[in-house]
Coordinates of N, CA and C in Angstrom, one line a residue:
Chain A
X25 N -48.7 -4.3 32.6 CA -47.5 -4.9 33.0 C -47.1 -6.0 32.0
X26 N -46.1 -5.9 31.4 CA -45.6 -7.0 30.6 C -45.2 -8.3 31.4
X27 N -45.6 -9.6 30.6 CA -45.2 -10.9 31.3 C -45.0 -11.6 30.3
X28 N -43.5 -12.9 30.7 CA -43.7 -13.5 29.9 C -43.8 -14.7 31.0
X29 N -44.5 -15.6 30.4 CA -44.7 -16.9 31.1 C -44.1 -18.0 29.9
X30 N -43.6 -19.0 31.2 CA -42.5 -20.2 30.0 C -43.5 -21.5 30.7
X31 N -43.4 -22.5 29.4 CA -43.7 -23.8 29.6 C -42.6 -24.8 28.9
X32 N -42.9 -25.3 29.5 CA -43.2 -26.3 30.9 C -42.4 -25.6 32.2
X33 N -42.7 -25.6 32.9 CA -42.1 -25.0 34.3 C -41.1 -26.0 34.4
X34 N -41.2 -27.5 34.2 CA -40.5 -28.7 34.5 C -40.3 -29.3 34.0
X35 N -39.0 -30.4 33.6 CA -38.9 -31.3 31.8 C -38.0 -32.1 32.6
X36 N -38.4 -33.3 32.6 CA -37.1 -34.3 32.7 C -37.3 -35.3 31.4
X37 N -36.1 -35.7 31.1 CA -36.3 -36.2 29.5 C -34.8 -37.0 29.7
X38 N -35.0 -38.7 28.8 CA -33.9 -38.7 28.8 C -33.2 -38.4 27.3
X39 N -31.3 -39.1 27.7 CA -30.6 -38.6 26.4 C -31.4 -38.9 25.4
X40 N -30.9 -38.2 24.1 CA -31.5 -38.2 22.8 C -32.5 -38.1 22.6
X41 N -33.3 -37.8 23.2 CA -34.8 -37.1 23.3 C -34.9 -35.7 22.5
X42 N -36.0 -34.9 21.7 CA -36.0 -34.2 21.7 C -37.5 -33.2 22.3
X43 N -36.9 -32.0 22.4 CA -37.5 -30.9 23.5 C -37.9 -29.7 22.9
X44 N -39.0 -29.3 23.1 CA -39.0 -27.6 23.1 C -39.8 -26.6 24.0
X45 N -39.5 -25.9 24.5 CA -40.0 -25.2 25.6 C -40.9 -23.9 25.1
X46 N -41.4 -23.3 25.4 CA -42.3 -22.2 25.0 C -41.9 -20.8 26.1
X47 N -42.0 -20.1 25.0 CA -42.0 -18.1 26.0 C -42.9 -17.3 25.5
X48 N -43.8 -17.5 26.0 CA -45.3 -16.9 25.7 C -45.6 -15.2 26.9
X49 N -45.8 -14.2 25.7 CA -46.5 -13.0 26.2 C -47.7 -12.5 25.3
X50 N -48.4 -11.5 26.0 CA -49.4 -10.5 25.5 C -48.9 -9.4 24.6
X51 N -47.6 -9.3 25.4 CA -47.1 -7.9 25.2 C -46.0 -8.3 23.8
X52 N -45.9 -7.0 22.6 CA -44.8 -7.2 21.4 C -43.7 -7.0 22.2
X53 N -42.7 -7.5 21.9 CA -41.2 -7.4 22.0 C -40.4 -7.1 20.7
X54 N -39.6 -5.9 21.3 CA -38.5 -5.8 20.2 C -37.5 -6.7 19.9
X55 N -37.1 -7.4 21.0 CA -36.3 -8.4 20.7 C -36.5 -9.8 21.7
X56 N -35.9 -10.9 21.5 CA -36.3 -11.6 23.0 C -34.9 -12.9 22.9
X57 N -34.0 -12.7 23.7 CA -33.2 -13.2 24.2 C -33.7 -14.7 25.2
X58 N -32.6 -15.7 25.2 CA -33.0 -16.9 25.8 C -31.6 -17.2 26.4
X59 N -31.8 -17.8 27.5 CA -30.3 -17.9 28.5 C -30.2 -19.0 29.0
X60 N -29.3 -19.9 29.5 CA -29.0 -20.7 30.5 C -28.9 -20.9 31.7
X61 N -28.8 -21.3 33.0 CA -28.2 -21.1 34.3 C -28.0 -22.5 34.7
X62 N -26.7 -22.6 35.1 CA -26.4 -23.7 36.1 C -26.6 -23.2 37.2
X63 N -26.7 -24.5 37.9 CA -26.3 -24.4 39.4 C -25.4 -23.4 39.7
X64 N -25.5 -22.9 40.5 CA -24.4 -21.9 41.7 C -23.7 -20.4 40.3
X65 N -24.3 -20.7 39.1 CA -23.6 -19.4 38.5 C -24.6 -18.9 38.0
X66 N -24.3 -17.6 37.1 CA -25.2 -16.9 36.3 C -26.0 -16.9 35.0
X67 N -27.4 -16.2 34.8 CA -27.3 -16.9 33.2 C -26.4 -16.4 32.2
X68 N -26.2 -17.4 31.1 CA -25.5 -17.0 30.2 C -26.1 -16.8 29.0
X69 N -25.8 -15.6 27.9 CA -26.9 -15.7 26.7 C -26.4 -16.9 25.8
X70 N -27.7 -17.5 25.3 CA -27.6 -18.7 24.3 C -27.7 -17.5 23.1
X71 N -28.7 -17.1 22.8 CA -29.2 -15.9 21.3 C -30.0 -14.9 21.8
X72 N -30.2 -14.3 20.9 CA -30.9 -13.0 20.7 C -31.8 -12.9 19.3
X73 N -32.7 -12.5 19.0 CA -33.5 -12.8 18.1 C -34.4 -11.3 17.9
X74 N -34.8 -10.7 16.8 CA -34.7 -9.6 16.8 C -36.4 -9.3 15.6
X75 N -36.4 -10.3 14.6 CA -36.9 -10.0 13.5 C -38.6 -11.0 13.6
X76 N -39.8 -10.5 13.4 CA -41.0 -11.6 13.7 C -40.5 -12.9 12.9
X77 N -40.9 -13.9 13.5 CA -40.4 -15.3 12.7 C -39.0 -15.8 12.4
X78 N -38.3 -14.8 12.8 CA -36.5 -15.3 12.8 C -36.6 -16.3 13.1
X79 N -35.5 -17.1 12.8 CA -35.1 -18.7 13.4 C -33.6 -18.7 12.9
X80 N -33.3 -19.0 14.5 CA -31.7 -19.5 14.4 C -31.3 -20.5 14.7
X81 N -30.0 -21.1 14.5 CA -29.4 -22.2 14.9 C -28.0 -22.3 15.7
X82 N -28.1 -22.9 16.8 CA -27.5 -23.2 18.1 C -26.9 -24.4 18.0
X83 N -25.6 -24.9 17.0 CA -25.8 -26.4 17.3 C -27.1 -27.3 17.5
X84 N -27.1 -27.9 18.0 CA -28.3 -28.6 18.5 C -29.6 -28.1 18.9
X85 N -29.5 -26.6 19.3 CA -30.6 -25.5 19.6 C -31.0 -24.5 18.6
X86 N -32.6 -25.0 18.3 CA -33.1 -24.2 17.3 C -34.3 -23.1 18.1
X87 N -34.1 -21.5 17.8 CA -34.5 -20.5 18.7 C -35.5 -20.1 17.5
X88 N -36.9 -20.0 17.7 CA -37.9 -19.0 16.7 C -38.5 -17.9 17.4
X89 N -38.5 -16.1 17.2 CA -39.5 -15.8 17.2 C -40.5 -15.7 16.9
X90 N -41.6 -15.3 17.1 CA -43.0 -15.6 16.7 C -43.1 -14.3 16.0
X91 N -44.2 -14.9 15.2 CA -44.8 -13.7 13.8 C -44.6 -12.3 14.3
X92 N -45.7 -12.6 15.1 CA -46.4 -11.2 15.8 C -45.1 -10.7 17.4
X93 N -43.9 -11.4 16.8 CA -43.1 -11.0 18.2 C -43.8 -10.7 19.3
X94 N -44.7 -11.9 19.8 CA -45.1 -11.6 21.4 C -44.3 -13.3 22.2
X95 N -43.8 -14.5 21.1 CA -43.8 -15.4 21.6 C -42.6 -16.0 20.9
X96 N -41.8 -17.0 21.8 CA -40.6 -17.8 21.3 C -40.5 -18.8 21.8
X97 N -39.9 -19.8 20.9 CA -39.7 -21.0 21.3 C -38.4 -21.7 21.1
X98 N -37.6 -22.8 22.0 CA -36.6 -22.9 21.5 C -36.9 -24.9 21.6
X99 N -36.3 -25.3 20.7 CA -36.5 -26.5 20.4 C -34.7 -27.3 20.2
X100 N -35.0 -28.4 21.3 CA -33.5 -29.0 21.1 C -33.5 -30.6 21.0
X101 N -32.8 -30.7 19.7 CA -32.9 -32.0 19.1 C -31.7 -32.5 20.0
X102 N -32.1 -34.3 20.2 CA -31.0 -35.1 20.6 C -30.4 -34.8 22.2
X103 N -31.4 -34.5 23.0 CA -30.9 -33.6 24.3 C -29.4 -34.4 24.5
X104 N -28.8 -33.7 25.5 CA -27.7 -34.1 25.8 C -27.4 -34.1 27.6
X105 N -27.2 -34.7 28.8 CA -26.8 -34.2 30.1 C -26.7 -32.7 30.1
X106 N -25.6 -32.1 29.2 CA -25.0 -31.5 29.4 C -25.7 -29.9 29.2
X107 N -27.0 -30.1 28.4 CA -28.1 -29.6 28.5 C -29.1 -29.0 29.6
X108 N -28.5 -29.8 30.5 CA -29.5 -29.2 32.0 C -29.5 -28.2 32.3
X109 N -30.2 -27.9 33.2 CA -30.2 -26.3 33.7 C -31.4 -25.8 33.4
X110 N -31.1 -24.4 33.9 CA -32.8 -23.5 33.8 C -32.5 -22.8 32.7
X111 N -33.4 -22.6 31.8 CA -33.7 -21.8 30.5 C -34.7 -20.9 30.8
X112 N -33.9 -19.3 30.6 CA -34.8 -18.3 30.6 C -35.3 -17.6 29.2
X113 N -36.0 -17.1 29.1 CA -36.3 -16.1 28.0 C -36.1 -15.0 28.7
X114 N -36.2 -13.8 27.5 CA -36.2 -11.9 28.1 C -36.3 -11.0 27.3
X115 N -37.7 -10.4 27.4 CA -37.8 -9.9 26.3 C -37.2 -8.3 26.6
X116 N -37.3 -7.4 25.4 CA -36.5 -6.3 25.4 C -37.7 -5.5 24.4
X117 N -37.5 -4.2 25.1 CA -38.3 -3.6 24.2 C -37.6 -2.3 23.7
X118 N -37.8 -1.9 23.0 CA -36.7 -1.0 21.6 C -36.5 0.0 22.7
X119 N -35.2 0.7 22.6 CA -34.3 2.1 23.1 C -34.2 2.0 24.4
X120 N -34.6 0.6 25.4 CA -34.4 0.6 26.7 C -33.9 -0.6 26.9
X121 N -33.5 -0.2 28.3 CA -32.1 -1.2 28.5 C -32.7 -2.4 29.6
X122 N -34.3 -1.9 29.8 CA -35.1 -3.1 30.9 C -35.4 -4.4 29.9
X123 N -35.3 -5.5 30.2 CA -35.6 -6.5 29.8 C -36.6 -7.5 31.0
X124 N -37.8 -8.4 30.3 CA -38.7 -8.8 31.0 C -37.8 -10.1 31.1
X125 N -37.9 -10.5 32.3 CA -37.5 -11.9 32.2 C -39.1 -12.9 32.7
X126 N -38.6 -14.1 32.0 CA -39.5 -15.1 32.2 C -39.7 -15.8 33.1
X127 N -40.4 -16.8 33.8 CA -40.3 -17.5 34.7 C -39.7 -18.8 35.1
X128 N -39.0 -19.1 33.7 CA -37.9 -20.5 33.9 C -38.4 -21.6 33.7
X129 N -37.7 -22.6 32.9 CA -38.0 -23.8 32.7 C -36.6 -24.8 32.9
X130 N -37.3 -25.4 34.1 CA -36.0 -26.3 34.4 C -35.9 -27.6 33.8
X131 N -34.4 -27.9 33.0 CA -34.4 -29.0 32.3 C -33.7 -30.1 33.0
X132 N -34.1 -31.0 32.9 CA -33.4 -32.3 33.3 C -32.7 -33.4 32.5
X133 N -31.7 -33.5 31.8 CA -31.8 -34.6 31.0 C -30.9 -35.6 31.5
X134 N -31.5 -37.0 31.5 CA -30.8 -37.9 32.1 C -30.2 -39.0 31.8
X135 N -28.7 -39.4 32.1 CA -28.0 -40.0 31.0 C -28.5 -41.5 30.8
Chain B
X13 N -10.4 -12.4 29.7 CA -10.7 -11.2 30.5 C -11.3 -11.9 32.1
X14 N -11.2 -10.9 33.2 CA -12.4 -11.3 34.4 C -13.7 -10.9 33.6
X15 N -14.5 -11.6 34.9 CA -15.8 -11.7 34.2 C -16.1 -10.7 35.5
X16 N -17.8 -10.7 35.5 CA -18.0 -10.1 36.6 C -18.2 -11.0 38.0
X17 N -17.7 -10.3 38.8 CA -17.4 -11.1 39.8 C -18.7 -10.4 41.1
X18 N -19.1 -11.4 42.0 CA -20.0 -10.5 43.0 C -19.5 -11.1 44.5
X19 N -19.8 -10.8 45.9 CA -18.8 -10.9 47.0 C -20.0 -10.6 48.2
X20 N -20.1 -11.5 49.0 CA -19.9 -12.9 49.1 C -20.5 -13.7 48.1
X21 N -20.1 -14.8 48.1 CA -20.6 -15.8 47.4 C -22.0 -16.3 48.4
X22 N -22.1 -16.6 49.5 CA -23.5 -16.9 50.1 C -23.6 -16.1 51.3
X23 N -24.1 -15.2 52.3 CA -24.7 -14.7 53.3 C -25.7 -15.2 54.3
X24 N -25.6 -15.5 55.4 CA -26.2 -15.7 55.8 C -26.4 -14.5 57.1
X25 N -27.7 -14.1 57.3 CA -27.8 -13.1 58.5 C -29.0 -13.3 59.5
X26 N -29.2 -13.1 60.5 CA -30.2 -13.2 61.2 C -31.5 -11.8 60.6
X27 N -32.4 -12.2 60.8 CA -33.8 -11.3 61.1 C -33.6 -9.7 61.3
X28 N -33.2 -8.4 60.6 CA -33.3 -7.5 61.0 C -32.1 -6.9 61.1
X29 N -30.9 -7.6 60.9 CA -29.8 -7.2 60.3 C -29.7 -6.4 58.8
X30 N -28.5 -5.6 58.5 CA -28.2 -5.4 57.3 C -27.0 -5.9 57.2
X31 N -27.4 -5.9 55.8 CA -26.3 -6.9 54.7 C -25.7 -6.0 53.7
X32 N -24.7 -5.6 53.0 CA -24.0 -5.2 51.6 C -23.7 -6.2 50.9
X33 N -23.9 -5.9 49.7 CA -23.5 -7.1 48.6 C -23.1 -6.4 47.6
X34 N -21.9 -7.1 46.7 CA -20.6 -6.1 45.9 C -21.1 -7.0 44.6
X35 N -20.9 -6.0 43.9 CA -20.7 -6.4 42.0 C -19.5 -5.3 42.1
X36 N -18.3 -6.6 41.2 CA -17.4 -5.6 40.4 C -17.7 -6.6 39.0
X37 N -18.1 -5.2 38.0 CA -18.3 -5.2 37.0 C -17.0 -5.2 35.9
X38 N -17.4 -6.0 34.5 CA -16.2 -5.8 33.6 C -16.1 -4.9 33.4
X39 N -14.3 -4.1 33.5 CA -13.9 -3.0 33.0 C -14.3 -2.6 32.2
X40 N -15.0 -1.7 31.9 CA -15.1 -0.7 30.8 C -16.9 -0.6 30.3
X41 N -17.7 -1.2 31.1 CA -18.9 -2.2 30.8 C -19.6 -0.9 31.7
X42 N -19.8 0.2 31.1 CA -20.9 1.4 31.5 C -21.8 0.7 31.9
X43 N -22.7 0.3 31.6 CA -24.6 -0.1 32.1 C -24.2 -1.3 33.2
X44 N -24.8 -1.1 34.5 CA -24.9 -2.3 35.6 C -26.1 -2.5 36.1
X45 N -26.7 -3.8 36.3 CA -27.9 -4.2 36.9 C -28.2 -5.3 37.8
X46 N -29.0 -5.2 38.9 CA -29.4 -5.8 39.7 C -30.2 -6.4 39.6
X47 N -30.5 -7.9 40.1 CA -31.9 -8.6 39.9 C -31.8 -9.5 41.4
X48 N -33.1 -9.7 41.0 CA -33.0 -10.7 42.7 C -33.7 -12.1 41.9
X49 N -33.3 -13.6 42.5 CA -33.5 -14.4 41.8 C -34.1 -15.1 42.7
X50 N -35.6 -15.8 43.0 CA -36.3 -16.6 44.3 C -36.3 -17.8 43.8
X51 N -35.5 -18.7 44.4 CA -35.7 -20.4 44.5 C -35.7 -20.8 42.9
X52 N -34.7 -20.9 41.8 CA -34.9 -21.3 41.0 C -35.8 -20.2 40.1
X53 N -36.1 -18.9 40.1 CA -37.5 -18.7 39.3 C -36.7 -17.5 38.1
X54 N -37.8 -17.2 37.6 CA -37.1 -15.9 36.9 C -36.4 -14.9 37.5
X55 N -36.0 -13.8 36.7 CA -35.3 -12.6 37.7 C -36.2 -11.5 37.7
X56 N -36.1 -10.8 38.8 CA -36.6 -9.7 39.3 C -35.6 -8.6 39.2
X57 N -36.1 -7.5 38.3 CA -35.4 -6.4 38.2 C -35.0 -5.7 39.4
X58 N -34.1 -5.1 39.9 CA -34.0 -4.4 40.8 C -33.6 -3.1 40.3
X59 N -32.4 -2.6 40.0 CA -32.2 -1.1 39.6 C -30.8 -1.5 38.5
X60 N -30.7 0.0 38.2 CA -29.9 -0.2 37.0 C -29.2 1.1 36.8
X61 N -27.9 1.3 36.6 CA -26.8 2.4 37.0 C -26.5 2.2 35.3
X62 N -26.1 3.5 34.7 CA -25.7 3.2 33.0 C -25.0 5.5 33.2
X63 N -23.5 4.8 33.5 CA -22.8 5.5 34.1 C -22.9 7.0 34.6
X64 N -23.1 7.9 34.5 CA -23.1 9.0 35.2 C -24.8 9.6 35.5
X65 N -25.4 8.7 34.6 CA -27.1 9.0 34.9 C -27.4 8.8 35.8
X66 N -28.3 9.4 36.5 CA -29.3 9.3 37.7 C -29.9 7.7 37.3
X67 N -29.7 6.9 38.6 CA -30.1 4.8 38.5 C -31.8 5.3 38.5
X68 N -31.9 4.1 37.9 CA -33.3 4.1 37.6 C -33.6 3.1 38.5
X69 N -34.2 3.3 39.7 CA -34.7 2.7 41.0 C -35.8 1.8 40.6
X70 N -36.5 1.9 39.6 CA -38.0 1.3 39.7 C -38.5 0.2 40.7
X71 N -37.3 -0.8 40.4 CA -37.4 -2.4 40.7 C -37.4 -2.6 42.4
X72 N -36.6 -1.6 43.0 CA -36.5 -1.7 44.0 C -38.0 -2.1 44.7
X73 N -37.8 -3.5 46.0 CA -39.2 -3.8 46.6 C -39.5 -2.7 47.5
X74 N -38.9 -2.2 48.3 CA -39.1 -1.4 49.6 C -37.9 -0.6 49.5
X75 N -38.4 0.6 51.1 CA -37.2 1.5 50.7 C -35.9 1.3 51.9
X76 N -36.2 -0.2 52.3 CA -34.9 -0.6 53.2 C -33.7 -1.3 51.8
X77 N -33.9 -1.1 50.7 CA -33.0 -1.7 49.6 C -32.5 -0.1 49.2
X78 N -31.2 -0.1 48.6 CA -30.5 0.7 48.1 C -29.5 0.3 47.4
X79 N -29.0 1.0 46.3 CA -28.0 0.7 46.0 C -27.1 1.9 45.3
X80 N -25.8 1.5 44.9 CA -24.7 2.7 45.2 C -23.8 2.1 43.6
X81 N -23.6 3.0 42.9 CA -22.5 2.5 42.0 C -20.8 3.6 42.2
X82 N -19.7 3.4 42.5 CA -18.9 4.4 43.1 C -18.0 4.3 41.5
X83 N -17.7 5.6 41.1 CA -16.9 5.9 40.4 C -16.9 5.1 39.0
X84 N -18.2 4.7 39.0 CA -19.0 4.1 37.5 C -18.3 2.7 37.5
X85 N -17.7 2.1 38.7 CA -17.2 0.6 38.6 C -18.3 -0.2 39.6
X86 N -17.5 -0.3 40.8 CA -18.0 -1.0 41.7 C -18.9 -0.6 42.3
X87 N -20.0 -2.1 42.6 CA -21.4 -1.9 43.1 C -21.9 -2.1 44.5
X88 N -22.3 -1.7 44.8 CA -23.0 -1.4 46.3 C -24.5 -2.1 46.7
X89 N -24.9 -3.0 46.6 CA -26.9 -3.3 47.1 C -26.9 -3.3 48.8
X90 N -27.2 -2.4 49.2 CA -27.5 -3.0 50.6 C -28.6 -3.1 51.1
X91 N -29.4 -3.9 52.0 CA -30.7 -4.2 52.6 C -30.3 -3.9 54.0
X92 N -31.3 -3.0 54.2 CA -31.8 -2.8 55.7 C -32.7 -3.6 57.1
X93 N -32.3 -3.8 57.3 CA -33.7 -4.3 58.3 C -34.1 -5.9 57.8
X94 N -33.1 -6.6 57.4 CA -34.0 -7.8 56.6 C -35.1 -8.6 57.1
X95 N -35.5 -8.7 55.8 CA -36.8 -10.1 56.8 C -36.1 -11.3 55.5
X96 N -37.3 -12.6 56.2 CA -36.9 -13.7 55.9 C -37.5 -13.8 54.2
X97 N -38.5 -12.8 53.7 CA -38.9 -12.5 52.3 C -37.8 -12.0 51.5
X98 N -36.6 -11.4 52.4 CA -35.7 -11.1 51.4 C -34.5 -12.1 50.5
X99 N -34.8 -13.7 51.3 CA -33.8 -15.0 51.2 C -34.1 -15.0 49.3
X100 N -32.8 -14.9 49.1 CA -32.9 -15.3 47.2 C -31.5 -15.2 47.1
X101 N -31.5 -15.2 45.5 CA -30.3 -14.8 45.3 C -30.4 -13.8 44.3
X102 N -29.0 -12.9 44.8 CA -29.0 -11.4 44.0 C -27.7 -11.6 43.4
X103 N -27.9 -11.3 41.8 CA -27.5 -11.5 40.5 C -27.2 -9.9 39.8
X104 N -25.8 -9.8 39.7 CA -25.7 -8.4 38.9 C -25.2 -9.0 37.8
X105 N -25.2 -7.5 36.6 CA -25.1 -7.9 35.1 C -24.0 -6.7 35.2
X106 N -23.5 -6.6 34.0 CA -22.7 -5.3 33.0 C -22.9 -5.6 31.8
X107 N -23.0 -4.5 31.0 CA -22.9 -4.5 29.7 C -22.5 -3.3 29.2
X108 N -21.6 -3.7 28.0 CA -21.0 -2.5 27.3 C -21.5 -1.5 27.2
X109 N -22.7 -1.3 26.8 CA -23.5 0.0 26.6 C -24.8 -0.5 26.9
X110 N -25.5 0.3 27.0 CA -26.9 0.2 27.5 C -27.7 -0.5 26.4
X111 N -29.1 -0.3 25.9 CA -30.0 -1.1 25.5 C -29.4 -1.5 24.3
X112 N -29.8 -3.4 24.7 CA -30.2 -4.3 23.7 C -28.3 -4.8 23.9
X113 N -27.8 -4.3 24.8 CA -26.4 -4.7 24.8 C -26.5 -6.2 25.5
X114 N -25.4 -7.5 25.2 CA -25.2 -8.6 26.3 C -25.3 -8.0 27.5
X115 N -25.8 -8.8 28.0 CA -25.4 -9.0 29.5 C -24.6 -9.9 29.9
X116 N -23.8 -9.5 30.8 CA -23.2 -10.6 31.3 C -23.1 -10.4 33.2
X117 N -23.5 -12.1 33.4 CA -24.0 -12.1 34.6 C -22.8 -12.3 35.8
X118 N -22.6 -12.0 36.7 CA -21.8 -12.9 37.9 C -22.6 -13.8 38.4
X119 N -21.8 -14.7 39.7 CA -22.2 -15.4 40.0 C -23.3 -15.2 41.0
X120 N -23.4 -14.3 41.3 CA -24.9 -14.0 42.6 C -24.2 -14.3 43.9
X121 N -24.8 -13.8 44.5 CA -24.6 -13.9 45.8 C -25.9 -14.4 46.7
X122 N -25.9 -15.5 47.1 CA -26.9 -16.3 48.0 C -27.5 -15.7 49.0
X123 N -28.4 -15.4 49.9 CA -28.5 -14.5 50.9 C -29.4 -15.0 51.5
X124 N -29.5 -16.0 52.7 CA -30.4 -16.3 53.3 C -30.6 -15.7 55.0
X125 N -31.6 -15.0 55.3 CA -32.5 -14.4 56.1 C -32.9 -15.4 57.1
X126 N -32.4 -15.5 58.5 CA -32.9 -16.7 59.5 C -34.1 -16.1 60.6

């Protein structure tokens, strides 16, 4: 059974602080997406990441896959309020449309 | 454009009742998926319609859950018999085509079990 497990489960931080959360599995991923959620709506995708060791840039949010694509991390300079919310990861594995989701890391940042 | 939209926004039902819960999906957005979301946590796959194929049930907990896609749009989840294990919230997606496509999520529908 594929799993991905996220750290910190929980983050409160204030502004201008900087953050990065972890998406740790056993299992390779072909790809591994990272998302948002407010309150009362759905997540939204932040990126998609596709290649071992990719790193992209998010404004303020910097996303890496790991070498061996089992792990990702997203790291966010300068937090902002506006930043809160739950951050998920999801990995994807090549020619299927199932994606693993993670177990969430809720951010706090406070003005 | 609409986004995807899902209906009701929160449920609440007593013990043993059934419930229906609607996803209408973005036009034209073949692949739809179900997840159920517990108190803040990750999502849990439920099933997944990607248009005239036979849905791939896996995710489903028990066989008082079903779901229904009509005419490759609108979606159908209904629970049987609820218990108070079923309280989350249920979150559908669409996406243009099937794997490695966005998803894009609605707003969930709340569903709490008394």
């Amino acid at each position: 059974t594929q799993l991905l497990e996220q750290s910190p489960q929980f983050l409160s931080i204030q502004e201008g602080e900087n953050l990065t959360v972890y998406c740790n599995s056993s299992s390779v991923f072909s790809s591994l997406q990272w998302y948002r959620q407010e309150p009362g709506e759905g997540p939204v995708l932040l990126v998609t990441v596709v290649t071992g060791g990719e790193v992209k840039k998010l404004k303020r949010l910097t996303f890496q896959f790991g070498d061996a694509r089992k792990d990702s991390s997203l790291h966010i300079t300068a937090a902002q309020p506006g930043d809160t919310g739950l951050y998920l990861c999801a990995g994807g594995s090549s020619g299927t449309y199932k994606y693993i989701f993670g177990t969430g890391t809720r951010l706090k940042v406070l003005a | 454009g609409a986004g995807v939209s899902q209906s009701p926004s929160n449920k609440v039902t007593e013990k043993g009742k059934d419930v229906e819960l609607r996803c209408d999906p973005i036009s034209g957005h073949t692949a739809l998926y179900w997840y159920r979301q517990s108190l803040g946590q990750g999502l849990e796959f439920l099933i997944y319609f990607q248009g005239n194929s036979a849905p791939d049930k896996s995710g489903l907990p028990s066989d008082r859950f079903s779901a229904e896609r009509t005419g490759g749009s609108v979606s159908t989840l209904t629970i049987q018999r609820t218990q108070q294990e079923d309280s989350a919230v249920y979150l559908c997606a669409s996406s243009l085509t099937p794997a490695g496509d966005t998803q894009y999520f609605g707003p969930g529908t709340r569903l709490t079990v008394l």
